[in-house]
């Protein structure tokens, strides 16, 4: 565990000293800010209309109309942003030959992979924290339900873990950061699309595909539901991605 | 301290090294010599646990590099051919990271870093970003990284490659200083370097060991027959004929007027006969000496012989 943290700390240092992190974070915050603004605007417009039409003060549901869709949009933006964060993890180490330092040190491969995973998760959590002004404002100005917000963040966080473990896998395949990012997008989008395929497929296959899709599982969290099957799905997804990464790195030593 | 037995490694169908066996004692400085692509880096990567061998075994201080990889790695400091430097890090931060990674406790990391900075004369650049340093300083940071946990064994893969002559001299001096307290394995395709630093050489060519020996005995052992150089003041057409007529001479060549190289059987001891001949004929001897073969000659000879054997 100590070694994991040593590696994560170095990676964090290199994130914060590179322009990639700052540009990615800026783009993320701007995109999310726009989405949030639009959602909030249409909410206030809708509530103004209902107020006028019905004449009574019927509050529209802030959670349903702003918070839930804003989480959904955040999930989409993260899908594009995370491969850019994870792409360098192994590709850069291999390109600059620094991986030899890690491999010749008394550190297990698992610790290296977990260290990289941890660093990416911390970076993305930081980005989410910076975007938290939006929900924070709503909590301050309106009366949203707190429960679904917390579970929503948990869901997004778990989904981020899936993206990161896929991204790390993509990065372990190559020494080229761009290829790593492209493969990362590819896998992430593929798993995203599986959910759409579920509607077209037959009842049995459809159910399987729906279960495999990342987005189906997020819905429950956004509604304020923590289902053990969703937790199991995300955690096993993350572990599977890290396992594949381990296999790729281990086998590349043998070749 | 290091025992290598029947070590082989293939990359797909291509065999990088074949059945290497050698031993290295504690405190030795061993040179690993061979042309590019001979399998030096592959061997060093296996020794430093970066990749496993296809077959054979390596034991370092009794630890198997494959079975007890983590223990072995603690004993080794490794400088790969390309120094593993994070170009965006400050040198001292990088060394601290390397120290922590090599299990130096965080309390001692600072003093370990200070020590290697001192040893490798990095004081002036320790606060600078590695990517901006000159190649020579980067190489030093690379060596410092290998030294940080004060390992028993240092494995240096081509430590002077790509440096300018002054930097090369500095790095060699640094390695010589380290030789007193560490077992060092050094690879190079530059011969003078090996002659200067190492006491024992392992010559490797096309993945196989061609010779393992100390420098001196290698020079003597491999002198296939002996060669003498004779310089005289007066010589005429008959001189060369008379030399050829001597017993046990194989070939006599006149390099320039009055200078001959005489190839003779091993241990022929014909110096007396030559001297007598010269006196009798009043040639006026200036010089009669054995021609010593440089490591360069031996290296070429060994690696070429190896090629000749192949169809």
PDB file of N, CA, C and O in Angstrom, chain A residues 34-107:
ATOM      1  N   UNK A  34     -21.940  25.047 -18.902  1.00  0.00           N
ATOM      2  CA  UNK A  34     -22.957  25.372 -19.907  1.00  0.00           C
ATOM      3  C   UNK A  34     -24.182  24.481 -19.723  1.00  0.00           C
ATOM      4  O   UNK A  34     -25.330  24.965 -19.680  1.00  0.00           O
ATOM      5  N   UNK A  35     -23.931  23.184 -19.576  1.00  0.00           N
ATOM      6  CA  UNK A  35     -25.029  22.238 -19.398  1.00  0.00           C
ATOM      7  C   UNK A  35     -25.867  22.621 -18.181  1.00  0.00           C
ATOM      8  O   UNK A  35     -27.106  22.700 -18.242  1.00  0.00           O
ATOM      9  N   UNK A  36     -25.192  22.925 -17.103  1.00  0.00           N
ATOM     10  CA  UNK A  36     -25.898  23.249 -15.863  1.00  0.00           C
ATOM     11  C   UNK A  36     -26.712  24.526 -16.028  1.00  0.00           C
ATOM     12  O   UNK A  36     -27.864  24.616 -15.594  1.00  0.00           O
ATOM     13  N   UNK A  37     -26.127  25.499 -16.698  1.00  0.00           N
ATOM     14  CA  UNK A  37     -26.812  26.766 -16.908  1.00  0.00           C
ATOM     15  C   UNK A  37     -28.088  26.552 -17.719  1.00  0.00           C
ATOM     16  O   UNK A  37     -29.150  27.078 -17.387  1.00  0.00           O
ATOM     17  N   UNK A  38     -27.975  25.765 -18.783  1.00  0.00           N
ATOM     18  CA  UNK A  38     -29.143  25.508 -19.628  1.00  0.00           C
ATOM     19  C   UNK A  38     -30.239  24.804 -18.825  1.00  0.00           C
ATOM     20  O   UNK A  38     -31.420  25.192 -18.869  1.00  0.00           O
ATOM     21  N   UNK A  39     -29.832  23.793 -18.064  1.00  0.00           N
ATOM     22  CA  UNK A  39     -30.807  23.043 -17.276  1.00  0.00           C
ATOM     23  C   UNK A  39     -31.511  23.940 -16.263  1.00  0.00           C
ATOM     24  O   UNK A  39     -32.741  23.912 -16.115  1.00  0.00           O
ATOM     25  N   UNK A  40     -30.715  24.780 -15.622  1.00  0.00           N
ATOM     26  CA  UNK A  40     -31.258  25.647 -14.588  1.00  0.00           C
ATOM     27  C   UNK A  40     -32.214  26.675 -15.193  1.00  0.00           C
ATOM     28  O   UNK A  40     -33.274  26.976 -14.656  1.00  0.00           O
ATOM     29  N   UNK A  41     -31.805  27.165 -16.365  1.00  0.00           N
ATOM     30  CA  UNK A  41     -32.592  28.167 -17.067  1.00  0.00           C
ATOM     31  C   UNK A  41     -33.950  27.611 -17.466  1.00  0.00           C
ATOM     32  O   UNK A  41     -34.986  28.241 -17.241  1.00  0.00           O
ATOM     33  N   UNK A  42     -33.933  26.405 -18.033  1.00  0.00           N
ATOM     34  CA  UNK A  42     -35.201  25.834 -18.477  1.00  0.00           C
ATOM     35  C   UNK A  42     -36.065  25.475 -17.272  1.00  0.00           C
ATOM     36  O   UNK A  42     -37.287  25.534 -17.344  1.00  0.00           O
ATOM     37  N   UNK A  43     -35.422  25.143 -16.170  1.00  0.00           N
ATOM     38  CA  UNK A  43     -36.186  24.855 -14.952  1.00  0.00           C
ATOM     39  C   UNK A  43     -36.901  26.115 -14.470  1.00  0.00           C
ATOM     40  O   UNK A  43     -38.094  26.091 -14.164  1.00  0.00           O
ATOM     41  N   UNK A  44     -36.172  27.217 -14.455  1.00  0.00           N
ATOM     42  CA  UNK A  44     -36.794  28.438 -13.927  1.00  0.00           C
ATOM     43  C   UNK A  44     -37.897  28.909 -14.877  1.00  0.00           C
ATOM     44  O   UNK A  44     -38.937  29.407 -14.449  1.00  0.00           O
ATOM     45  N   UNK A  45     -37.654  28.692 -16.174  1.00  0.00           N
ATOM     46  CA  UNK A  45     -38.689  29.053 -17.138  1.00  0.00           C
ATOM     47  C   UNK A  45     -39.941  28.212 -16.909  1.00  0.00           C
ATOM     48  O   UNK A  45     -41.059  28.741 -16.852  1.00  0.00           O
ATOM     49  N   UNK A  46     -39.750  26.908 -16.733  1.00  0.00           N
ATOM     50  CA  UNK A  46     -40.880  25.997 -16.530  1.00  0.00           C
ATOM     51  C   UNK A  46     -41.633  26.332 -15.254  1.00  0.00           C
ATOM     52  O   UNK A  46     -42.872  26.347 -15.228  1.00  0.00           O
ATOM     53  N   UNK A  47     -40.870  26.618 -14.221  1.00  0.00           N
ATOM     54  CA  UNK A  47     -41.568  26.880 -12.946  1.00  0.00           C
ATOM     55  C   UNK A  47     -42.306  28.215 -12.995  1.00  0.00           C
ATOM     56  O   UNK A  47     -43.369  28.375 -12.416  1.00  0.00           O
ATOM     57  N   UNK A  48     -41.753  29.154 -13.771  1.00  0.00           N
ATOM     58  CA  UNK A  48     -42.444  30.438 -13.960  1.00  0.00           C
ATOM     59  C   UNK A  48     -43.766  30.222 -14.676  1.00  0.00           C
ATOM     60  O   UNK A  48     -44.798  30.758 -14.290  1.00  0.00           O
ATOM     61  N   UNK A  49     -43.704  29.347 -15.747  1.00  0.00           N
ATOM     62  CA  UNK A  49     -44.908  29.050 -16.522  1.00  0.00           C
ATOM     63  C   UNK A  49     -45.977  28.386 -15.676  1.00  0.00           C
ATOM     64  O   UNK A  49     -47.138  28.785 -15.703  1.00  0.00           O
ATOM     65  N   UNK A  50     -45.572  27.330 -14.934  1.00  0.00           N
ATOM     66  CA  UNK A  50     -46.565  26.632 -14.110  1.00  0.00           C
ATOM     67  C   UNK A  50     -47.183  27.579 -13.097  1.00  0.00           C
ATOM     68  O   UNK A  50     -48.368  27.529 -12.832  1.00  0.00           O
ATOM     69  N   UNK A  51     -46.363  28.454 -12.582  1.00  0.00           N
ATOM     70  CA  UNK A  51     -46.854  29.423 -11.623  1.00  0.00           C
ATOM     71  C   UNK A  51     -47.939  30.291 -12.239  1.00  0.00           C
ATOM     72  O   UNK A  51     -48.990  30.513 -11.654  1.00  0.00           O
ATOM     73  N   UNK A  52     -47.683  30.758 -13.463  1.00  0.00           N
ATOM     74  CA  UNK A  52     -48.642  31.625 -14.139  1.00  0.00           C
ATOM     75  C   UNK A  52     -49.897  30.871 -14.518  1.00  0.00           C
ATOM     76  O   UNK A  52     -51.007  31.360 -14.348  1.00  0.00           O
ATOM     77  N   UNK A  53     -49.726  29.660 -15.087  1.00  0.00           N
ATOM     78  CA  UNK A  53     -50.860  28.884 -15.585  1.00  0.00           C
ATOM     79  C   UNK A  53     -51.782  28.469 -14.454  1.00  0.00           C
ATOM     80  O   UNK A  53     -52.984  28.666 -14.513  1.00  0.00           O
ATOM     81  N   UNK A  54     -51.201  27.887 -13.463  1.00  0.00           N
ATOM     82  CA  UNK A  54     -52.038  27.345 -12.398  1.00  0.00           C
ATOM     83  C   UNK A  54     -52.346  28.369 -11.334  1.00  0.00           C
ATOM     84  O   UNK A  54     -53.244  28.182 -10.539  1.00  0.00           O
ATOM     85  N   UNK A  55     -51.531  29.373 -11.337  1.00  0.00           N
ATOM     86  CA  UNK A  55     -51.767  30.418 -10.371  1.00  0.00           C
ATOM     87  C   UNK A  55     -51.388  30.041  -8.971  1.00  0.00           C
ATOM     88  O   UNK A  55     -51.319  30.862  -8.078  1.00  0.00           O
ATOM     89  N   UNK A  56     -51.162  28.765  -8.744  1.00  0.00           N
ATOM     90  CA  UNK A  56     -50.793  28.342  -7.398  1.00  0.00           C
ATOM     91  C   UNK A  56     -49.279  28.133  -7.334  1.00  0.00           C
ATOM     92  O   UNK A  56     -48.610  28.053  -8.350  1.00  0.00           O
ATOM     93  N   UNK A  57     -48.757  28.034  -6.153  1.00  0.00           N
ATOM     94  CA  UNK A  57     -47.306  27.889  -5.994  1.00  0.00           C
ATOM     95  C   UNK A  57     -46.942  26.408  -5.898  1.00  0.00           C
ATOM     96  O   UNK A  57     -46.642  25.900  -4.835  1.00  0.00           O
ATOM     97  N   UNK A  58     -47.031  25.719  -7.045  1.00  0.00           N
ATOM     98  CA  UNK A  58     -46.655  24.307  -7.048  1.00  0.00           C
ATOM     99  C   UNK A  58     -45.186  24.206  -7.447  1.00  0.00           C
ATOM    100  O   UNK A  58     -44.828  24.526  -8.572  1.00  0.00           O
ATOM    101  N   UNK A  59     -44.361  23.814  -6.515  1.00  0.00           N
ATOM    102  CA  UNK A  59     -42.933  23.689  -6.819  1.00  0.00           C
ATOM    103  C   UNK A  59     -42.677  22.508  -7.743  1.00  0.00           C
ATOM    104  O   UNK A  59     -43.241  21.437  -7.561  1.00  0.00           O
ATOM    105  N   UNK A  60     -41.870  22.752  -8.779  1.00  0.00           N
ATOM    106  CA  UNK A  60     -41.447  21.629  -9.603  1.00  0.00           C
ATOM    107  C   UNK A  60     -40.289  20.934  -8.906  1.00  0.00           C
ATOM    108  O   UNK A  60     -39.586  21.537  -8.100  1.00  0.00           O
ATOM    109  N   UNK A  61     -40.074  19.695  -9.273  1.00  0.00           N
ATOM    110  CA  UNK A  61     -39.039  18.935  -8.589  1.00  0.00           C
ATOM    111  C   UNK A  61     -37.642  19.285  -9.105  1.00  0.00           C
ATOM    112  O   UNK A  61     -37.279  19.026 -10.251  1.00  0.00           O
ATOM    113  N   UNK A  62     -36.871  19.915  -8.246  1.00  0.00           N
ATOM    114  CA  UNK A  62     -35.523  20.349  -8.606  1.00  0.00           C
ATOM    115  C   UNK A  62     -34.626  19.146  -8.907  1.00  0.00           C
ATOM    116  O   UNK A  62     -33.823  19.160  -9.830  1.00  0.00           O
ATOM    117  N   UNK A  63     -34.774  18.108  -8.111  1.00  0.00           N
ATOM    118  CA  UNK A  63     -33.946  16.910  -8.305  1.00  0.00           C
ATOM    119  C   UNK A  63     -34.154  16.314  -9.687  1.00  0.00           C
ATOM    120  O   UNK A  63     -33.213  15.994 -10.398  1.00  0.00           O
ATOM    121  N   UNK A  64     -35.432  16.187 -10.046  1.00  0.00           N
ATOM    122  CA  UNK A  64     -35.746  15.512 -11.293  1.00  0.00           C
ATOM    123  C   UNK A  64     -35.385  16.358 -12.498  1.00  0.00           C
ATOM    124  O   UNK A  64     -34.956  15.845 -13.520  1.00  0.00           O
ATOM    125  N   UNK A  65     -35.580  17.666 -12.368  1.00  0.00           N
ATOM    126  CA  UNK A  65     -35.441  18.512 -13.543  1.00  0.00           C
ATOM    127  C   UNK A  65     -34.037  19.075 -13.738  1.00  0.00           C
ATOM    128  O   UNK A  65     -33.661  19.418 -14.846  1.00  0.00           O
ATOM    129  N   UNK A  66     -33.265  19.216 -12.675  1.00  0.00           N
ATOM    130  CA  UNK A  66     -31.939  19.804 -12.840  1.00  0.00           C
ATOM    131  C   UNK A  66     -30.824  18.835 -12.422  1.00  0.00           C
ATOM    132  O   UNK A  66     -29.914  18.556 -13.199  1.00  0.00           O
ATOM    133  N   UNK A  67     -30.943  18.318 -11.216  1.00  0.00           N
ATOM    134  CA  UNK A  67     -29.805  17.573 -10.670  1.00  0.00           C
ATOM    135  C   UNK A  67     -29.582  16.266 -11.424  1.00  0.00           C
ATOM    136  O   UNK A  67     -28.472  15.967 -11.866  1.00  0.00           O
ATOM    137  N   UNK A  68     -30.682  15.525 -11.635  1.00  0.00           N
ATOM    138  CA  UNK A  68     -30.536  14.239 -12.307  1.00  0.00           C
ATOM    139  C   UNK A  68     -29.985  14.403 -13.723  1.00  0.00           C
ATOM    140  O   UNK A  68     -28.992  13.754 -14.075  1.00  0.00           O
ATOM    141  N   UNK A  69     -30.598  15.273 -14.549  1.00  0.00           N
ATOM    142  CA  UNK A  69     -30.021  15.425 -15.893  1.00  0.00           C
ATOM    143  C   UNK A  69     -28.604  16.001 -15.876  1.00  0.00           C
ATOM    144  O   UNK A  69     -27.794  15.666 -16.746  1.00  0.00           O
ATOM    145  N   UNK A  70     -28.290  16.827 -14.890  1.00  0.00           N
ATOM    146  CA  UNK A  70     -26.935  17.384 -14.878  1.00  0.00           C
ATOM    147  C   UNK A  70     -25.916  16.288 -14.583  1.00  0.00           C
ATOM    148  O   UNK A  70     -24.817  16.280 -15.144  1.00  0.00           O
ATOM    149  N   UNK A  71     -26.305  15.328 -13.743  1.00  0.00           N
ATOM    150  CA  UNK A  71     -25.415  14.184 -13.505  1.00  0.00           C
ATOM    151  C   UNK A  71     -25.254  13.357 -14.781  1.00  0.00           C
ATOM    152  O   UNK A  71     -24.168  12.890 -15.111  1.00  0.00           O
ATOM    153  N   UNK A  72     -26.396  13.200 -15.491  1.00  0.00           N
ATOM    154  CA  UNK A  72     -26.339  12.405 -16.719  1.00  0.00           C
ATOM    155  C   UNK A  72     -25.397  13.050 -17.732  1.00  0.00           C
ATOM    156  O   UNK A  72     -24.586  12.375 -18.361  1.00  0.00           O
ATOM    157  N   UNK A  73     -25.525  14.365 -17.854  1.00  0.00           N
ATOM    158  CA  UNK A  73     -24.647  15.055 -18.811  1.00  0.00           C
ATOM    159  C   UNK A  73     -23.193  14.982 -18.348  1.00  0.00           C
ATOM    160  O   UNK A  73     -22.283  14.853 -19.152  1.00  0.00           O
ATOM    161  N   UNK A  74     -23.012  15.059 -17.042  1.00  0.00           N
ATOM    162  CA  UNK A  74     -21.647  14.983 -16.517  1.00  0.00           C
ATOM    163  C   UNK A  74     -21.030  13.631 -16.874  1.00  0.00           C
ATOM    164  O   UNK A  74     -19.857  13.543 -17.263  1.00  0.00           O
ATOM    165  N   UNK A  75     -21.847  12.589 -16.812  1.00  0.00           N
ATOM    166  CA  UNK A  75     -21.359  11.251 -17.158  1.00  0.00           C
ATOM    167  C   UNK A  75     -20.897  11.225 -18.615  1.00  0.00           C
ATOM    168  O   UNK A  75     -19.879  10.615 -18.949  1.00  0.00           O
ATOM    169  N   UNK A  76     -21.642  11.917 -19.494  1.00  0.00           N
ATOM    170  CA  UNK A  76     -21.259  11.943 -20.910  1.00  0.00           C
ATOM    171  C   UNK A  76     -19.949  12.718 -21.095  1.00  0.00           C
ATOM    172  O   UNK A  76     -19.050  12.280 -21.811  1.00  0.00           O
ATOM    173  N   UNK A  77     -19.869  13.871 -20.437  1.00  0.00           N
ATOM    174  CA  UNK A  77     -18.644  14.670 -20.593  1.00  0.00           C
ATOM    175  C   UNK A  77     -17.434  13.891 -20.075  1.00  0.00           C
ATOM    176  O   UNK A  77     -16.379  13.861 -20.711  1.00  0.00           O
ATOM    177  N   UNK A  78     -17.646  13.226 -18.928  1.00  0.00           N
ATOM    178  CA  UNK A  78     -16.521  12.452 -18.356  1.00  0.00           C
ATOM    179  C   UNK A  78     -16.055  11.351 -19.297  1.00  0.00           C
ATOM    180  O   UNK A  78     -14.874  11.035 -19.369  1.00  0.00           O
ATOM    181  N   UNK A  79     -17.018  10.791 -20.041  1.00  0.00           N
ATOM    182  CA  UNK A  79     -16.665   9.737 -20.985  1.00  0.00           C
ATOM    183  C   UNK A  79     -15.599  10.226 -21.966  1.00  0.00           C
ATOM    184  O   UNK A  79     -14.728   9.469 -22.378  1.00  0.00           O
ATOM    185  N   UNK A  80     -15.698  11.513 -22.342  1.00  0.00           N
ATOM    186  CA  UNK A  80     -14.728  12.051 -23.288  1.00  0.00           C
ATOM    187  C   UNK A  80     -13.467  12.580 -22.615  1.00  0.00           C
ATOM    188  O   UNK A  80     -12.421  12.672 -23.222  1.00  0.00           O
ATOM    189  N   UNK A  81     -13.625  12.957 -21.364  1.00  0.00           N
ATOM    190  CA  UNK A  81     -12.508  13.593 -20.665  1.00  0.00           C
ATOM    191  C   UNK A  81     -11.558  12.557 -20.059  1.00  0.00           C
ATOM    192  O   UNK A  81     -10.343  12.721 -20.092  1.00  0.00           O
ATOM    193  N   UNK A  82     -12.106  11.488 -19.532  1.00  0.00           N
ATOM    194  CA  UNK A  82     -11.272  10.559 -18.752  1.00  0.00           C
ATOM    195  C   UNK A  82     -10.175   9.870 -19.571  1.00  0.00           C
ATOM    196  O   UNK A  82      -9.045   9.766 -19.103  1.00  0.00           O
ATOM    197  N   UNK A  83     -10.478   9.439 -20.806  1.00  0.00           N
ATOM    198  CA  UNK A  83      -9.363   8.846 -21.566  1.00  0.00           C
ATOM    199  C   UNK A  83      -8.173   9.798 -21.729  1.00  0.00           C
ATOM    200  O   UNK A  83      -7.038   9.353 -21.859  1.00  0.00           O
ATOM    201  N   UNK A  84      -8.456  11.111 -21.696  1.00  0.00           N
ATOM    202  CA  UNK A  84      -7.354  12.070 -21.814  1.00  0.00           C
ATOM    203  C   UNK A  84      -6.521  12.132 -20.532  1.00  0.00           C
ATOM    204  O   UNK A  84      -5.362  12.515 -20.544  1.00  0.00           O
ATOM    205  N   UNK A  85      -7.163  11.785 -19.416  1.00  0.00           N
ATOM    206  CA  UNK A  85      -6.435  11.750 -18.147  1.00  0.00           C
ATOM    207  C   UNK A  85      -5.645  10.446 -18.018  1.00  0.00           C
ATOM    208  O   UNK A  85      -4.506  10.426 -17.571  1.00  0.00           O
ATOM    209  N   UNK A  86      -6.281   9.353 -18.456  1.00  0.00           N
ATOM    210  CA  UNK A  86      -5.627   8.058 -18.246  1.00  0.00           C
ATOM    211  C   UNK A  86      -4.605   7.716 -19.328  1.00  0.00           C
ATOM    212  O   UNK A  86      -3.779   6.855 -19.135  1.00  0.00           O
ATOM    213  N   UNK A  87      -4.659   8.406 -20.464  1.00  0.00           N
ATOM    214  CA  UNK A  87      -3.862   7.962 -21.612  1.00  0.00           C
ATOM    215  C   UNK A  87      -2.368   7.899 -21.320  1.00  0.00           C
ATOM    216  O   UNK A  87      -1.656   7.047 -21.829  1.00  0.00           O
ATOM    217  N   UNK A  88      -1.898   8.804 -20.461  1.00  0.00           N
ATOM    218  CA  UNK A  88      -0.453   8.854 -20.271  1.00  0.00           C
ATOM    219  C   UNK A  88       0.056   7.814 -19.269  1.00  0.00           C
ATOM    220  O   UNK A  88       1.234   7.502 -19.262  1.00  0.00           O
ATOM    221  N   UNK A  89      -0.841   7.292 -18.448  1.00  0.00           N
ATOM    222  CA  UNK A  89      -0.426   6.471 -17.309  1.00  0.00           C
ATOM    223  C   UNK A  89       0.694   5.485 -17.639  1.00  0.00           C
ATOM    224  O   UNK A  89       1.752   5.522 -17.031  1.00  0.00           O
ATOM    225  N   UNK A  90       0.452   4.590 -18.589  1.00  0.00           N
ATOM    226  CA  UNK A  90       1.501   3.625 -18.923  1.00  0.00           C
ATOM    227  C   UNK A  90       2.208   3.989 -20.223  1.00  0.00           C
ATOM    228  O   UNK A  90       3.400   3.731 -20.367  1.00  0.00           O
ATOM    229  N   UNK A  91       1.436   4.584 -21.159  1.00  0.00           N
ATOM    230  CA  UNK A  91       2.028   4.898 -22.467  1.00  0.00           C
ATOM    231  C   UNK A  91       3.250   5.796 -22.294  1.00  0.00           C
ATOM    232  O   UNK A  91       4.304   5.558 -22.880  1.00  0.00           O
ATOM    233  N   UNK A  92       3.097   6.808 -21.443  1.00  0.00           N
ATOM    234  CA  UNK A  92       4.211   7.748 -21.243  1.00  0.00           C
ATOM    235  C   UNK A  92       5.407   7.057 -20.591  1.00  0.00           C
ATOM    236  O   UNK A  92       6.546   7.267 -20.981  1.00  0.00           O
ATOM    237  N   UNK A  93       5.120   6.219 -19.597  1.00  0.00           N
ATOM    238  CA  UNK A  93       6.208   5.512 -18.911  1.00  0.00           C
ATOM    239  C   UNK A  93       6.977   4.643 -19.892  1.00  0.00           C
ATOM    240  O   UNK A  93       8.192   4.510 -19.814  1.00  0.00           O
ATOM    241  N   UNK A  94       6.225   4.007 -20.803  1.00  0.00           N
ATOM    242  CA  UNK A  94       6.894   3.111 -21.744  1.00  0.00           C
ATOM    243  C   UNK A  94       7.677   3.920 -22.764  1.00  0.00           C
ATOM    244  O   UNK A  94       8.795   3.570 -23.113  1.00  0.00           O
ATOM    245  N   UNK A  95       7.078   5.024 -23.215  1.00  0.00           N
ATOM    246  CA  UNK A  95       7.740   5.836 -24.241  1.00  0.00           C
ATOM    247  C   UNK A  95       9.047   6.421 -23.710  1.00  0.00           C
ATOM    248  O   UNK A  95      10.067   6.383 -24.373  1.00  0.00           O
ATOM    249  N   UNK A  96       8.996   6.961 -22.502  1.00  0.00           N
ATOM    250  CA  UNK A  96      10.201   7.611 -21.984  1.00  0.00           C
ATOM    251  C   UNK A  96      11.092   6.624 -21.237  1.00  0.00           C
ATOM    252  O   UNK A  96      12.054   7.016 -20.594  1.00  0.00           O
ATOM    253  N   UNK A  97      10.775   5.347 -21.328  1.00  0.00           N
ATOM    254  CA  UNK A  97      11.600   4.269 -20.771  1.00  0.00           C
ATOM    255  C   UNK A  97      11.697   4.323 -19.249  1.00  0.00           C
ATOM    256  O   UNK A  97      12.566   3.698 -18.658  1.00  0.00           O
ATOM    257  N   UNK A  98      10.814   5.099 -18.602  1.00  0.00           N
ATOM    258  CA  UNK A  98      10.880   5.189 -17.154  1.00  0.00           C
ATOM    259  C   UNK A  98      10.233   3.971 -16.492  1.00  0.00           C
ATOM    260  O   UNK A  98      10.394   3.761 -15.302  1.00  0.00           O
ATOM    261  N   UNK A  99       9.519   3.184 -17.290  1.00  0.00           N
ATOM    262  CA  UNK A  99       8.873   2.009 -16.722  1.00  0.00           C
ATOM    263  C   UNK A  99       9.915   1.052 -16.146  1.00  0.00           C
ATOM    264  O   UNK A  99       9.650   0.340 -15.191  1.00  0.00           O
ATOM    265  N   UNK A 100      11.123   1.090 -16.730  1.00  0.00           N
ATOM    266  CA  UNK A 100      12.204   0.231 -16.242  1.00  0.00           C
ATOM    267  C   UNK A 100      12.519   0.533 -14.775  1.00  0.00           C
ATOM    268  O   UNK A 100      12.858  -0.364 -14.014  1.00  0.00           O
ATOM    269  N   UNK A 101      12.403   1.812 -14.398  1.00  0.00           N
ATOM    270  CA  UNK A 101      12.673   2.178 -13.007  1.00  0.00           C
ATOM    271  C   UNK A 101      11.666   1.498 -12.079  1.00  0.00           C
ATOM    272  O   UNK A 101      12.034   0.929 -11.047  1.00  0.00           O
ATOM    273  N   UNK A 102      10.391   1.539 -12.470  1.00  0.00           N
ATOM    274  CA  UNK A 102       9.362   0.922 -11.640  1.00  0.00           C
ATOM    275  C   UNK A 102       9.539  -0.594 -11.597  1.00  0.00           C
ATOM    276  O   UNK A 102       9.432  -1.214 -10.546  1.00  0.00           O
ATOM    277  N   UNK A 103       9.843  -1.173 -12.776  1.00  0.00           N
ATOM    278  CA  UNK A 103       9.934  -2.632 -12.842  1.00  0.00           C
ATOM    279  C   UNK A 103      11.163  -3.167 -12.114  1.00  0.00           C
ATOM    280  O   UNK A 103      11.153  -4.289 -11.618  1.00  0.00           O
ATOM    281  N   UNK A 104      12.249  -2.359 -12.061  1.00  0.00           N
ATOM    282  CA  UNK A 104      13.446  -2.867 -11.396  1.00  0.00           C
ATOM    283  C   UNK A 104      13.454  -2.518  -9.905  1.00  0.00           C
ATOM    284  O   UNK A 104      14.384  -2.865  -9.193  1.00  0.00           O
ATOM    285  N   UNK A 105      12.427  -1.819  -9.443  1.00  0.00           N
ATOM    286  CA  UNK A 105      12.333  -1.497  -8.019  1.00  0.00           C
ATOM    287  C   UNK A 105      11.544  -2.585  -7.295  1.00  0.00           C
ATOM    288  O   UNK A 105      10.743  -3.277  -7.915  1.00  0.00           O
ATOM    289  N   UNK A 106      11.785  -2.728  -6.002  1.00  0.00           N
ATOM    290  CA  UNK A 106      11.043  -3.760  -5.263  1.00  0.00           C
ATOM    291  C   UNK A 106       9.585  -3.374  -5.052  1.00  0.00           C
ATOM    292  O   UNK A 106       9.147  -3.111  -3.946  1.00  0.00           O
ATOM    293  N   UNK A 107       8.842  -3.310  -6.131  1.00  0.00           N
ATOM    294  CA  UNK A 107       7.441  -2.920  -6.106  1.00  0.00           C
ATOM    295  C   UNK A 107       6.680  -3.927  -6.950  1.00  0.00           C
ATOM    296  O   UNK A 107       7.141  -4.325  -8.005  1.00  0.00           O
TER     297      UNK A 107
END
